[in-house]
Amino acid sequence: MLKLVFLLALCMNSSHGSAPCFILRSHGSNIDGVKRWMLHFGQQVTPKYPYWIVHDVSLIDDPKARELVAAQLKEIGQQAHARVWLYDAAEHIPRNYPNSTWLVNPRIGHDVRMDNSVETVRKTSWWLHSLPLISWLRSRDPSSVEPCHHSWVVEHDARYIGSVSHFLEYYDNLQRQHGHLDFISALGPTLSSMQSWNRREQTRWGKDNLGLLRFKLEHVEYYSMRYLVFLDSLLQLNVWAYGEVFESSICENLHWCKMHDLVPDGMIANDSYSWNTQISYEQWQAWQTMPEKQNRWVHCSHCSW
């Protein structure tokens, strides 16, 4: 926690005019399937935006397979001018959140009680995407790398039709004009159900401090460092929820947290940006010349191209 506090202090003393980091969040052992896009994003964002690949190896049990993934990513990182960091839930969660027994066994799955429901967890970062991000932040040496006091986090199967640098520069300009933001996402409706919310610490946070939940789609998001540090403090208290409501609901209920919606800005292809969108390569190719699809994000679930 002291390292996070130091990073936060560094962030608060740095210029908000500096470029945000661009973080590609990926997972699994099929590196060949995402290599093209790791290199593509590197060409689009570097050198202006510091580029990181945060890769989740939690479900790769074979040590040799992990070594192969690490070697492949190291080579890709060199080609794409990206730093690479590997996340393992079984290692980082017990170390960072020793009291959070509900997250200790992500590989084989176990029951997690959330209010009156029971959910089986196959992989924690599937349903709480900020965990690898906060663990990445905790791992860093603040004296040796740029502070990254704000970061864009993009899933490896999110695709941008157009130049990603155009998207990043749009929000650089927006914040120069209107002040810095703490959280950006594709926001959805406000929910009345508290079913997803963990209330183990309800007297300290959660029930007494939150009203309605705010839904979001988490394929492309932006975080300030101060907000990540705050989320980490909540996780230390066993305050958590599914990622589709966690960060957006917290921010909406904090007086200092400034949140922004990607949807009204026209940055999302509404018909092709959901958790299970299927997009063929032929569709993707056709969209490159369609004016109504330009400069928008799509989410290509389980794409093989």
mmCIF file of N, CA, C and O in Angstrom, residues 18 78 99-100 155 189 201 253 271 282:
data_model
loop_
_atom_site.group_PDB
_atom_site.id
_atom_site.type_symbol
_atom_site.label_atom_id
_atom_site.label_comp_id
_atom_site.label_asym_id
_atom_site.label_seq_id
_atom_site.Cartn_x
_atom_site.Cartn_y
_atom_site.Cartn_z
ATOM 1 N N SER A 18 0.546 15.327 -19.389
ATOM 2 C CA SER A 18 1.331 14.219 -19.913
ATOM 3 C C SER A 18 0.420 13.159 -20.505
ATOM 4 O O SER A 18 -0.737 13.026 -20.129
ATOM 5 N N GLN A 78 9.198 -6.233 -27.602
ATOM 6 C CA GLN A 78 10.328 -5.571 -28.252
ATOM 7 C C GLN A 78 9.933 -5.013 -29.615
ATOM 8 O O GLN A 78 10.316 -3.894 -29.976
ATOM 9 N N ASN A 99 -7.082 -10.951 3.179
ATOM 10 C CA ASN A 99 -8.353 -11.189 3.862
ATOM 11 C C ASN A 99 -9.498 -11.512 2.910
ATOM 12 O O ASN A 99 -10.608 -11.776 3.350
ATOM 13 N N SER A 100 -9.212 -11.502 1.640
ATOM 14 C CA SER A 100 -10.262 -11.710 0.649
ATOM 15 C C SER A 100 -10.289 -13.174 0.222
ATOM 16 O O SER A 100 -9.873 -13.531 -0.877
ATOM 17 N N GLU A 155 -9.363 -4.179 -23.904
ATOM 18 C CA GLU A 155 -9.338 -5.632 -24.037
ATOM 19 C C GLU A 155 -8.735 -6.023 -25.382
ATOM 20 O O GLU A 155 -8.893 -5.307 -26.379
ATOM 21 N N PRO A 189 -27.554 1.826 -18.234
ATOM 22 C CA PRO A 189 -28.615 2.307 -17.348
ATOM 23 C C PRO A 189 -28.258 2.179 -15.872
ATOM 24 O O PRO A 189 -27.339 1.460 -15.492
ATOM 25 N N GLU A 201 -18.959 -6.112 4.241
ATOM 26 C CA GLU A 201 -18.522 -4.952 5.015
ATOM 27 C C GLU A 201 -19.564 -3.846 4.897
ATOM 28 O O GLU A 201 -19.236 -2.673 4.767
ATOM 29 N N ASN A 253 -20.857 7.691 -6.953
ATOM 30 C CA ASN A 253 -21.231 8.024 -5.582
ATOM 31 C C ASN A 253 -20.123 8.738 -4.810
ATOM 32 O O ASN A 253 -20.241 8.922 -3.599
ATOM 33 N N ASP A 271 -24.257 -1.314 -32.208
ATOM 34 C CA ASP A 271 -24.740 -2.627 -32.629
ATOM 35 C C ASP A 271 -23.646 -3.686 -32.628
ATOM 36 O O ASP A 271 -23.907 -4.853 -32.929
ATOM 37 N N GLU A 282 -14.750 -10.657 -42.843
ATOM 38 C CA GLU A 282 -15.331 -9.992 -44.006
ATOM 39 C C GLU A 282 -16.105 -8.741 -43.583
ATOM 40 O O GLU A 282 -16.035 -7.693 -44.249
#
